[in-house]
mmCIF file of C-alpha atoms in Angstrom:
data_model
loop_
_atom_site.group_PDB
_atom_site.id
_atom_site.type_symbol
_atom_site.label_atom_id
_atom_site.label_comp_id
_atom_site.label_asym_id
_atom_site.label_seq_id
_atom_site.Cartn_x
_atom_site.Cartn_y
_atom_site.Cartn_z
ATOM 1 C CA MET A 1 4.854 -5.972 -10.573
ATOM 2 C CA MET A 2 1.853 -4.902 -8.477
ATOM 3 C CA GLY A 3 1.444 -8.464 -7.272
ATOM 4 C CA ASP A 4 5.169 -8.909 -6.681
ATOM 5 C CA MET A 5 5.301 -5.776 -4.524
ATOM 6 C CA GLY A 6 2.257 -6.849 -2.513
ATOM 7 C CA PHE A 7 0.112 -3.927 -3.740
ATOM 8 C CA ARG A 8 2.152 -1.354 -1.839
ATOM 9 C CA VAL A 9 0.605 1.238 -4.140
ATOM 10 C CA VAL A 10 -2.697 1.029 -5.990
ATOM 11 C CA PRO A 11 -4.526 3.462 -8.294
ATOM 12 C CA ASP A 12 -6.075 6.571 -6.740
ATOM 13 C CA ILE A 13 -9.773 7.055 -7.408
ATOM 14 C CA LEU A 14 -10.368 10.633 -8.551
ATOM 15 C CA PRO A 15 -13.270 12.868 -7.428
ATOM 16 C CA LEU A 16 -14.277 13.502 -11.030
ATOM 17 C CA PRO A 17 -17.333 12.674 -13.172
ATOM 18 C CA ALA A 18 -17.547 9.071 -14.342
ATOM 19 C CA LEU A 19 -15.907 8.192 -17.638
ATOM 20 C CA PRO A 20 -18.000 7.282 -20.706
ATOM 21 C CA ARG A 21 -18.730 3.622 -21.363
ATOM 22 C CA SER A 22 -16.626 3.556 -24.486
ATOM 23 C CA ASP A 23 -13.385 3.590 -22.451
ATOM 24 C CA ARG A 24 -13.026 -0.192 -21.999
ATOM 25 C CA SER A 25 -9.277 -0.728 -22.183
ATOM 26 C CA ILE A 26 -8.617 -1.236 -18.441
ATOM 27 C CA PRO A 27 -8.771 -4.839 -17.137
ATOM 28 C CA GLU A 28 -11.271 -5.611 -14.377
ATOM 29 C CA TRP A 29 -8.611 -6.803 -11.924
ATOM 30 C CA VAL A 30 -7.364 -3.212 -11.603
ATOM 31 C CA LEU A 31 -10.563 -2.382 -9.721
ATOM 32 C CA SER A 32 -9.965 -5.375 -7.440
ATOM 33 C CA SER A 33 -6.466 -4.049 -6.681
ATOM 34 C CA VAL A 34 -8.138 -0.859 -5.393
ATOM 35 C CA VAL A 35 -11.125 -2.416 -3.624
ATOM 36 C CA LEU A 36 -9.411 -5.236 -1.704
ATOM 37 C CA PRO A 37 -6.938 -2.994 0.193
ATOM 38 C CA ARG A 38 -9.857 -0.696 1.051
ATOM 39 C CA ILE A 39 -11.849 -3.587 2.492
ATOM 40 C CA GLU A 40 -8.773 -4.789 4.380
ATOM 41 C CA ARG A 41 -8.377 -1.351 6.017
ATOM 42 C CA LEU A 42 -12.089 -1.258 6.848
ATOM 43 C CA LEU A 43 -11.954 -4.689 8.508
ATOM 44 C CA ARG A 44 -8.816 -3.720 10.424
ATOM 45 C CA GLY A 45 -10.481 -0.615 11.852
ATOM 46 C CA LEU A 46 -13.983 -2.002 12.242
ATOM 47 C CA ASN A 47 -15.527 -0.944 15.526
ATOM 48 C CA ARG A 48 -18.124 -3.105 17.210
ATOM 49 C CA GLN A 49 -21.302 -1.421 18.493
ATOM 50 C CA PHE A 50 -23.831 -1.964 21.269
ATOM 51 C CA GLU A 51 -27.108 -3.657 20.324
ATOM 52 C CA MET A 52 -30.032 -4.717 22.531
ATOM 53 C CA ARG A 53 -30.137 -8.470 23.090
ATOM 54 C CA SER A 54 -32.907 -10.523 24.722
ATOM 55 C CA ASP A 55 -32.146 -14.009 26.052
ATOM 56 C CA LEU A 56 -32.057 -16.162 29.189
ATOM 57 C CA GLN A 57 -29.365 -15.487 31.761
ATOM 58 C CA THR A 58 -28.421 -17.297 34.984
ATOM 59 C CA ALA A 59 -28.621 -14.037 36.948
ATOM 60 C CA PRO A 60 -30.489 -10.738 36.467
ATOM 61 C CA LYS A 61 -28.887 -8.553 33.823
ATOM 62 C CA GLY A 62 -30.154 -5.310 32.350
ATOM 63 C CA ARG A 63 -33.979 -5.171 32.227
ATOM 64 C CA VAL A 64 -35.582 -8.343 33.612
ATOM 65 C CA ASP A 65 -39.017 -9.593 32.590
ATOM 66 C CA TRP A 66 -40.021 -10.677 36.111
ATOM 67 C CA GLY A 67 -43.522 -11.606 35.090
ATOM 68 C CA SER A 68 -42.299 -14.068 32.489
ATOM 69 C CA TRP A 69 -39.731 -15.431 34.938
ATOM 70 C CA ALA A 70 -42.367 -16.038 37.599
ATOM 71 C CA THR A 71 -44.989 -17.624 35.353
ATOM 72 C CA GLN A 72 -42.842 -19.593 32.892
ATOM 73 C CA HIS A 73 -39.654 -20.503 34.757
ATOM 74 C CA LEU A 74 -40.086 -20.137 38.524
ATOM 75 C CA SER A 75 -43.241 -22.259 38.483
ATOM 76 C CA ARG A 76 -41.237 -25.103 36.944
ATOM 77 C CA GLY A 77 -38.293 -24.733 39.301
ATOM 78 C CA ALA A 78 -36.017 -23.129 36.675
ATOM 79 C CA PHE A 79 -34.681 -20.463 39.034
ATOM 80 C CA LEU A 80 -31.586 -19.765 36.898
ATOM 81 C CA ARG A 81 -33.457 -19.058 33.646
ATOM 82 C CA VAL A 82 -33.944 -15.291 33.889
ATOM 83 C CA PRO A 83 -35.325 -13.515 30.771
ATOM 84 C CA CYS A 84 -33.229 -10.369 30.328
ATOM 85 C CA THR A 85 -32.878 -7.567 27.813
ATOM 86 C CA TYR A 86 -29.493 -5.823 27.876
ATOM 87 C CA PRO A 87 -27.017 -3.925 25.683
ATOM 88 C CA ALA A 88 -24.350 -6.190 24.198
ATOM 89 C CA LEU A 89 -21.292 -5.321 22.191
ATOM 90 C CA GLN A 90 -21.981 -6.806 18.778
ATOM 91 C CA GLU A 91 -20.454 -6.859 15.316
ATOM 92 C CA ASP A 92 -22.313 -5.002 12.605
ATOM 93 C CA ARG A 93 -23.506 -8.151 10.885
ATOM 94 C CA ARG A 94 -25.222 -6.269 8.049
ATOM 95 C CA LEU A 95 -21.958 -4.547 7.226
ATOM 96 C CA LEU A 96 -20.022 -7.821 7.390
ATOM 97 C CA ALA A 97 -22.636 -9.419 5.142
ATOM 98 C CA GLY A 98 -22.188 -6.583 2.633
ATOM 99 C CA LEU A 99 -18.414 -6.953 2.763
ATOM 100 C CA HIS A 100 -18.737 -10.707 2.251
ATOM 101 C CA TYR A 101 -21.024 -10.094 -0.728
ATOM 102 C CA ALA A 102 -18.595 -7.604 -2.318
ATOM 103 C CA LEU A 103 -15.650 -9.947 -1.790
ATOM 104 C CA ARG A 104 -17.505 -12.855 -3.391
ATOM 105 C CA LEU A 105 -18.245 -10.753 -6.463
ATOM 106 C CA HIS A 106 -14.580 -9.816 -6.805
ATOM 107 C CA LEU A 107 -13.437 -13.395 -6.256
ATOM 108 C CA ASP A 108 -15.754 -14.636 -9.032
ATOM 109 C CA SER A 109 -14.459 -11.881 -11.327
ATOM 110 C CA LEU A 110 -10.814 -12.666 -10.536
ATOM 111 C CA GLU A 111 -11.286 -16.400 -11.049
ATOM 112 C CA SER A 112 -12.473 -15.649 -14.591
ATOM 113 C CA GLN A 113 -9.296 -13.628 -15.330
ATOM 114 C CA ARG A 114 -6.612 -16.179 -14.442
ATOM 115 C CA SER A 115 -5.157 -15.929 -17.948
ATOM 116 C CA ALA A 116 -4.107 -12.330 -17.181
ATOM 117 C CA GLY A 117 -0.980 -13.485 -15.332
ATOM 118 C CA SER A 118 0.495 -13.972 -11.882
ATOM 119 C CA VAL A 119 -1.065 -10.778 -10.521
ATOM 120 C CA ILE A 120 -4.414 -12.600 -10.498
ATOM 121 C CA VAL A 121 -2.977 -15.336 -8.271
ATOM 122 C CA HIS A 122 -1.882 -12.710 -5.724
ATOM 123 C CA LEU A 123 -5.280 -11.015 -5.833
ATOM 124 C CA VAL A 124 -7.214 -14.280 -5.522
ATOM 125 C CA GLU A 125 -5.232 -15.244 -2.400
ATOM 126 C CA PHE A 126 -5.678 -11.734 -0.996
ATOM 127 C CA CYS A 127 -9.433 -11.918 -1.606
ATOM 128 C CA ARG A 128 -9.769 -15.391 -0.072
ATOM 129 C CA ASP A 129 -7.911 -14.275 3.041
ATOM 130 C CA LEU A 130 -10.387 -11.402 3.484
ATOM 131 C CA ILE A 131 -13.327 -13.741 2.915
ATOM 132 C CA ARG A 132 -12.063 -15.978 5.718
ATOM 133 C CA GLN A 133 -12.334 -13.003 8.080
ATOM 134 C CA VAL A 134 -16.064 -12.548 7.331
ATOM 135 C CA SER A 135 -17.033 -16.152 6.538
ATOM 136 C CA HIS A 136 -19.056 -16.483 9.776
ATOM 137 C CA VAL A 137 -21.661 -14.117 8.251
ATOM 138 C CA ALA A 138 -23.641 -15.076 5.149
ATOM 139 C CA PRO A 139 -23.098 -12.725 2.168
ATOM 140 C CA ALA A 140 -25.986 -10.377 1.364
ATOM 141 C CA PRO A 141 -26.231 -7.276 -0.857
ATOM 142 C CA PRO A 142 -26.913 -4.177 1.264
ATOM 143 C CA SER A 143 -29.721 -1.809 0.426
ATOM 144 C CA ALA A 144 -29.127 1.774 -0.657
ATOM 145 C CA GLY A 145 -30.537 2.881 2.695
ATOM 146 C CA ALA A 146 -28.043 0.709 4.585
ATOM 147 C CA ILE A 147 -25.126 2.142 2.611
ATOM 148 C CA ALA A 148 -26.333 5.688 3.298
ATOM 149 C CA ALA A 149 -26.634 4.869 7.007
ATOM 150 C CA TRP A 150 -23.082 3.494 7.090
ATOM 151 C CA VAL A 151 -21.732 6.630 5.453
ATOM 152 C CA HIS A 152 -23.571 9.183 7.584
ATOM 153 C CA GLY A 153 -24.844 7.471 10.703
ATOM 154 C CA ARG A 154 -21.811 6.702 12.850
ATOM 155 C CA LEU A 155 -18.318 7.641 13.879
ATOM 156 C CA GLN A 156 -15.908 6.670 11.145
ATOM 157 C CA SER A 157 -12.583 4.920 11.606
ATOM 158 C CA PRO A 158 -9.742 5.632 9.151
ATOM 159 C CA GLY A 159 -10.613 4.113 5.795
ATOM 160 C CA TRP A 160 -14.306 3.732 6.697
ATOM 161 C CA ALA A 161 -15.746 5.870 3.880
ATOM 162 C CA GLU A 162 -13.472 4.288 1.258
ATOM 163 C CA GLY A 163 -14.431 0.797 2.431
ATOM 164 C CA VAL A 164 -18.140 1.537 2.252
ATOM 165 C CA GLU A 165 -17.640 3.054 -1.184
ATOM 166 C CA ALA A 166 -15.943 -0.180 -2.284
ATOM 167 C CA ILE A 167 -19.055 -2.138 -1.210
ATOM 168 C CA GLU A 168 -21.240 0.282 -3.171
ATOM 169 C CA TRP A 169 -19.158 -0.203 -6.334
ATOM 170 C CA ALA A 170 -19.539 -3.958 -6.035
ATOM 171 C CA VAL A 171 -23.308 -3.736 -5.505
ATOM 172 C CA GLU A 172 -23.612 -1.506 -8.574
ATOM 173 C CA GLN A 173 -21.164 -3.748 -10.475
ATOM 174 C CA ARG A 174 -19.216 -0.664 -11.449
ATOM 175 C CA GLY A 175 -15.793 -1.127 -13.036
ATOM 176 C CA LEU A 176 -12.824 1.104 -13.727
ATOM 177 C CA ALA A 177 -12.982 3.008 -17.029
ATOM 178 C CA GLY A 178 -16.282 1.504 -18.121
ATOM 179 C CA ILE A 179 -15.595 -2.232 -17.814
ATOM 180 C CA SER A 180 -19.083 -2.897 -16.473
ATOM 181 C CA ASP A 181 -22.382 -1.782 -17.955
ATOM 182 C CA LEU A 182 -22.277 1.324 -15.791
ATOM 183 C CA ARG A 183 -20.024 4.268 -16.431
ATOM 184 C CA GLY A 184 -16.427 3.929 -15.302
ATOM 185 C CA ILE A 185 -14.605 5.243 -12.261
ATOM 186 C CA PRO A 186 -11.827 7.721 -13.120
ATOM 187 C CA TRP A 187 -8.454 6.824 -11.628
ATOM 188 C CA ARG A 188 -4.772 7.678 -11.669
ATOM 189 C CA LEU A 189 -1.573 5.812 -10.849
ATOM 190 C CA GLU A 190 1.462 8.026 -10.222
ATOM 191 C CA MET A 191 4.473 6.349 -11.823
ATOM 192 C CA GLU A 192 6.882 8.125 -9.459
ATOM 193 C CA GLU A 193 5.145 6.480 -6.488
ATOM 194 C CA PHE A 194 4.945 3.176 -8.359
ATOM 195 C CA PHE A 195 8.693 3.147 -9.055
ATOM 196 C CA GLU A 196 9.514 4.124 -5.461
ATOM 197 C CA ALA A 197 7.373 1.216 -4.236
ATOM 198 C CA TRP A 198 9.151 -1.096 -6.691
ATOM 199 C CA VAL A 199 12.570 -0.040 -5.365
ATOM 200 C CA GLU A 200 11.241 -0.475 -1.807
ATOM 201 C CA THR A 201 10.174 -4.022 -2.717
ATOM 202 C CA VAL A 202 13.561 -4.867 -4.234
ATOM 203 C CA VAL A 203 15.466 -3.521 -1.223
ATOM 204 C CA SER A 204 13.137 -5.402 1.166
ATOM 205 C CA ARG A 205 14.013 -8.641 -0.644
ATOM 206 C CA LEU A 206 17.711 -7.778 -0.428
ATOM 207 C CA ALA A 207 17.929 -6.775 3.261
ATOM 208 C CA PRO A 208 17.600 -10.223 4.933
ATOM 209 C CA SER A 209 20.508 -11.597 2.884
ATOM 210 C CA ILE A 210 22.930 -9.082 4.426
ATOM 211 C CA GLY A 211 21.375 -8.928 7.899
ATOM 212 C CA ALA A 212 19.956 -5.432 7.523
ATOM 213 C CA ARG A 213 16.704 -3.768 8.546
ATOM 214 C CA VAL A 214 14.603 -1.583 6.257
ATOM 215 C CA GLN A 215 12.660 1.639 6.796
ATOM 216 C CA VAL A 216 10.582 3.289 4.079
ATOM 217 C CA GLY A 217 9.627 6.855 3.347
ATOM 218 C CA ARG A 218 6.189 5.828 2.053
ATOM 219 C CA LEU A 219 5.263 5.033 5.675
ATOM 220 C CA ARG A 220 7.127 8.097 7.035
ATOM 221 C CA GLN A 221 9.605 5.844 8.835
ATOM 222 C CA THR A 222 12.609 7.759 7.448
ATOM 223 C CA GLN A 223 11.356 11.302 8.063
ATOM 224 C CA SER A 224 13.819 13.661 9.796
ATOM 225 C CA PRO A 225 12.541 17.169 10.637
ATOM 226 C CA LEU A 226 14.559 20.285 9.893
ATOM 227 C CA GLN A 227 14.811 22.723 12.795
ATOM 228 C CA TRP A 228 14.494 26.324 11.557
ATOM 229 C CA GLU A 229 15.146 29.451 13.613
ATOM 230 C CA PRO A 230 12.699 31.090 13.719
ATOM 231 C CA PRO A 231 10.407 28.173 12.776
ATOM 232 C CA TYR A 232 7.992 30.196 10.607
ATOM 233 C CA GLU A 233 10.733 31.205 8.157
ATOM 234 C CA GLY A 234 11.614 27.659 7.104
ATOM 235 C CA SER A 235 10.934 26.282 3.643
ATOM 236 C CA GLN A 236 11.557 22.536 3.469
ATOM 237 C CA ARG A 237 10.292 21.047 6.735
ATOM 238 C CA TYR A 238 11.959 17.641 6.702
ATOM 239 C CA LEU A 239 14.179 15.196 4.843
ATOM 240 C CA LEU A 240 12.503 11.999 3.655
ATOM 241 C CA PRO A 241 14.694 9.344 2.005
ATOM 242 C CA ASP A 242 12.721 6.820 -0.032
ATOM 243 C CA VAL A 243 14.273 3.694 1.516
ATOM 244 C CA VAL A 244 16.903 3.185 4.228
ATOM 245 C CA MET A 245 18.642 -0.156 4.848
ATOM 246 C CA GLN A 246 20.834 -0.313 7.945
ATOM 247 C CA ARG A 247 23.232 -2.493 9.862
ATOM 248 C CA ASP A 248 25.338 -1.416 12.818
ATOM 249 C CA ASP A 249 28.324 -0.779 10.550
ATOM 250 C CA VAL A 250 26.697 0.689 7.427
ATOM 251 C CA SER A 251 23.679 2.669 6.270
ATOM 252 C CA PHE A 252 22.343 2.457 2.725
ATOM 253 C CA VAL A 253 20.184 5.358 1.546
ATOM 254 C CA PHE A 254 18.159 4.653 -1.603
ATOM 255 C CA ASP A 255 16.610 7.498 -3.566
ATOM 256 C CA ALA A 256 14.384 6.344 -6.447
ATOM 257 C CA LYS A 257 14.124 8.716 -9.402
ATOM 258 C CA TYR A 258 11.572 8.022 -12.108
ATOM 259 C CA LYS A 259 13.592 9.707 -14.838
ATOM 260 C CA GLN A 260 15.344 8.717 -18.059
ATOM 261 C CA HIS A 261 18.751 9.923 -16.847
ATOM 262 C CA TRP A 262 20.215 6.437 -16.626
ATOM 263 C CA GLU A 263 19.334 5.544 -20.210
ATOM 264 C CA GLU A 264 20.584 8.907 -21.472
ATOM 265 C CA LEU A 265 23.790 8.813 -19.433
ATOM 266 C CA ASN A 266 24.717 5.362 -20.708
ATOM 267 C CA SER A 267 23.790 6.035 -24.322
ATOM 268 C CA SER A 268 25.223 9.565 -24.677
ATOM 269 C CA GLY A 269 27.765 10.026 -21.899
ATOM 270 C CA TRP A 270 27.953 12.996 -19.542
ATOM 271 C CA THR A 271 29.597 15.449 -21.939
ATOM 272 C CA ARG A 272 26.889 15.049 -24.562
ATOM 273 C CA LEU A 273 23.898 15.369 -22.270
ATOM 274 C CA GLU A 274 21.693 18.431 -22.555
ATOM 275 C CA GLU A 275 22.434 21.051 -19.904
ATOM 276 C CA ILE A 276 18.948 20.842 -18.380
ATOM 277 C CA ILE A 277 19.393 17.086 -17.820
ATOM 278 C CA LYS A 278 22.799 17.683 -16.259
ATOM 279 C CA GLU A 279 21.292 20.217 -13.865
ATOM 280 C CA ARG A 280 18.493 17.851 -12.834
ATOM 281 C CA HIS A 281 21.014 15.107 -12.290
ATOM 282 C CA ARG A 282 23.152 17.398 -10.102
ATOM 283 C CA THR A 283 20.035 18.119 -8.027
ATOM 284 C CA ASP A 284 19.493 14.382 -7.576
ATOM 285 C CA LEU A 285 23.096 13.965 -6.402
ATOM 286 C CA LEU A 286 22.914 16.817 -3.921
ATOM 287 C CA GLN A 287 19.634 15.520 -2.513
ATOM 288 C CA VAL A 288 20.890 11.998 -1.828
ATOM 289 C CA LEU A 289 24.148 13.339 -0.390
ATOM 290 C CA ALA A 290 22.125 15.550 1.968
ATOM 291 C CA TYR A 291 20.468 12.362 3.220
ATOM 292 C CA SER A 292 23.896 10.964 4.120
ATOM 293 C CA THR A 293 24.184 13.524 6.942
ATOM 294 C CA LEU A 294 21.328 11.812 8.815
ATOM 295 C CA PHE A 295 23.374 8.741 9.747
ATOM 296 C CA SER A 296 26.231 8.198 12.167
ATOM 297 C CA THR A 297 27.346 4.716 11.093
ATOM 298 C CA PRO A 298 31.042 4.434 10.089
ATOM 299 C CA LYS A 299 30.020 3.875 6.478
ATOM 300 C CA VAL A 300 27.176 5.455 4.520
ATOM 301 C CA VAL A 301 26.297 4.374 0.973
ATOM 302 C CA CYS A 302 24.036 6.704 -1.005
ATOM 303 C CA VAL A 303 22.331 4.969 -3.929
ATOM 304 C CA LEU A 304 20.557 6.850 -6.714
ATOM 305 C CA VAL A 305 18.251 4.394 -8.472
ATOM 306 C CA TYR A 306 16.797 5.049 -11.919
ATOM 307 C CA PRO A 307 14.463 2.908 -14.024
ATOM 308 C CA CYS A 308 15.610 1.335 -17.262
ATOM 309 C CA ARG A 309 14.482 -1.128 -19.890
ATOM 310 C CA ARG A 310 15.179 -4.784 -19.272
ATOM 311 C CA ASP A 311 17.417 -5.145 -22.349
ATOM 312 C CA THR A 312 19.509 -2.160 -21.212
ATOM 313 C CA TRP A 313 19.815 -3.640 -17.712
ATOM 314 C CA GLU A 314 20.894 -7.047 -18.974
ATOM 315 C CA SER A 315 23.401 -5.512 -21.407
ATOM 316 C CA LEU A 316 25.014 -3.321 -18.752
ATOM 317 C CA LYS A 317 25.067 -6.188 -16.258
ATOM 318 C CA SER A 318 26.852 -8.480 -18.725
ATOM 319 C CA ARG A 319 29.493 -5.780 -19.345
ATOM 320 C CA GLY A 320 29.960 -4.919 -15.662
ATOM 321 C CA ARG A 321 28.653 -1.376 -16.120
ATOM 322 C CA LEU A 322 25.479 -1.541 -14.068
ATOM 323 C CA VAL A 323 26.820 0.791 -11.368
ATOM 324 C CA HIS A 324 28.823 4.013 -11.290
ATOM 325 C CA ARG A 325 30.771 4.615 -8.064
ATOM 326 C CA ALA A 326 32.195 7.657 -6.341
ATOM 327 C CA SER A 327 33.433 8.485 -2.837
ATOM 328 C CA VAL A 328 32.999 11.652 -0.802
ATOM 329 C CA ALA A 329 35.378 12.980 1.861
ATOM 330 C CA SER A 330 33.370 13.337 5.077
ATOM 331 C CA GLY A 331 35.617 13.507 8.114
ATOM 332 C CA HIS A 332 35.710 10.232 10.030
ATOM 333 C CA ARG A 333 32.911 8.681 7.979
ATOM 334 C CA ASP A 334 33.259 6.761 4.728
ATOM 335 C CA VAL A 335 30.594 8.060 2.335
ATOM 336 C CA SER A 336 30.115 6.354 -1.019
ATOM 337 C CA LEU A 337 27.837 7.305 -3.894
ATOM 338 C CA LEU A 338 26.351 4.765 -6.306
ATOM 339 C CA LEU A 339 24.346 5.312 -9.471
ATOM 340 C CA THR A 340 22.463 2.259 -10.665
ATOM 341 C CA ALA A 341 19.234 1.101 -12.261
ATOM 342 C CA VAL A 342 16.365 -1.219 -11.416
ATOM 343 C CA PRO A 343 14.405 -2.373 -14.445
ATOM 344 C CA PHE A 344 10.757 -2.988 -15.081
ATOM 345 C CA GLY A 345 9.854 -6.398 -16.418
ATOM 346 C CA VAL A 346 11.903 -8.585 -14.042
ATOM 347 C CA THR A 347 10.954 -10.121 -10.723
ATOM 348 C CA ALA A 348 11.848 -8.371 -7.483
ATOM 349 C CA ARG A 349 14.009 -11.374 -6.600
ATOM 350 C CA GLU A 350 16.061 -11.009 -9.813
ATOM 351 C CA ALA A 351 16.561 -7.303 -9.233
ATOM 352 C CA ALA A 352 17.421 -7.859 -5.548
ATOM 353 C CA ASP A 353 20.047 -10.493 -6.349
ATOM 354 C CA THR A 354 21.774 -8.136 -8.770
ATOM 355 C CA LEU A 355 21.531 -5.190 -6.375
ATOM 356 C CA ALA A 356 23.079 -7.376 -3.660
ATOM 357 C CA GLU A 357 26.189 -7.872 -5.788
ATOM 358 C CA VAL A 358 26.553 -4.096 -6.066
ATOM 359 C CA THR A 359 25.871 -3.163 -2.429
ATOM 360 C CA VAL A 360 27.807 -5.986 -0.781
ATOM 361 C CA SER A 361 30.916 -5.160 -2.783
ATOM 362 C CA VAL A 362 30.779 -1.570 -1.477
ATOM 363 C CA ALA A 363 29.854 -2.421 2.118
#
């Protein structure tokens, strides 16, 4: 799933003491899924710096060694060979060499894990693409002093510190949760964010088939501020739908909820659900309906998406019960409400094709 969604989310590295060596249950490629996006961000924001260069120029530039010019070049009629020393905007070749070294280590590690599944194929291609960006510099392990200088000795672009840290992990051959000989790096992956990214992936695969464009809350593209009077008394500051898919005639608002409500609703029915689950489900409904007020298209479709097991999804799909529909009176607009599920364990393409059947029928 991480590979299928293009690593929209990766584990967060926690500022906690390293884990003991005995925790060896996490595969090595998980560290690569953290490190490679960090290196990509570092390369994207890499700033070149001025370095002093000495060479021959056709005209005076910077500081000229006139004595050398007169004795070595002028005497032989080489008037246009002027020895100059001048500041030139250069790449940090030591840093690029360290990045190249770290990427090579991860590529070797990933190549040895191909039996782990398709996620390795995605990571190998990702890693090779990054290597192509630094291939003009030979790989070399940086010294501890160089790493310290990178961290403390210059202005930092966004993602700089995390990128340098990724190089340091590679040099130390440190793995997540004790995979390497060193102690492990503590990490966390929020399943709510993971499921939202999965729904975002599925909707992104669906949108081109119906001629729609997609905006995602993860990138703050769907954020709509709330205007309070007076401003300091406000509570919630904005509305932020997870995913919005729009055409000129219809807006789809997807709200991903990492909860068991879908499984419980289909196995027990509404009347037999516990009251606390009913109340949480009502909150979900009110939230997604609040999002519907953000759009002025003639038709708005609010979609609550829950996770479910693959066998549940296939069973409901075969019986035509994969979606629950309702409509809401809203003046001149047509507002619909859908409850559906997107499973784990299928490809994004499979889930998108099924979701297309649901959304197109409503739109």
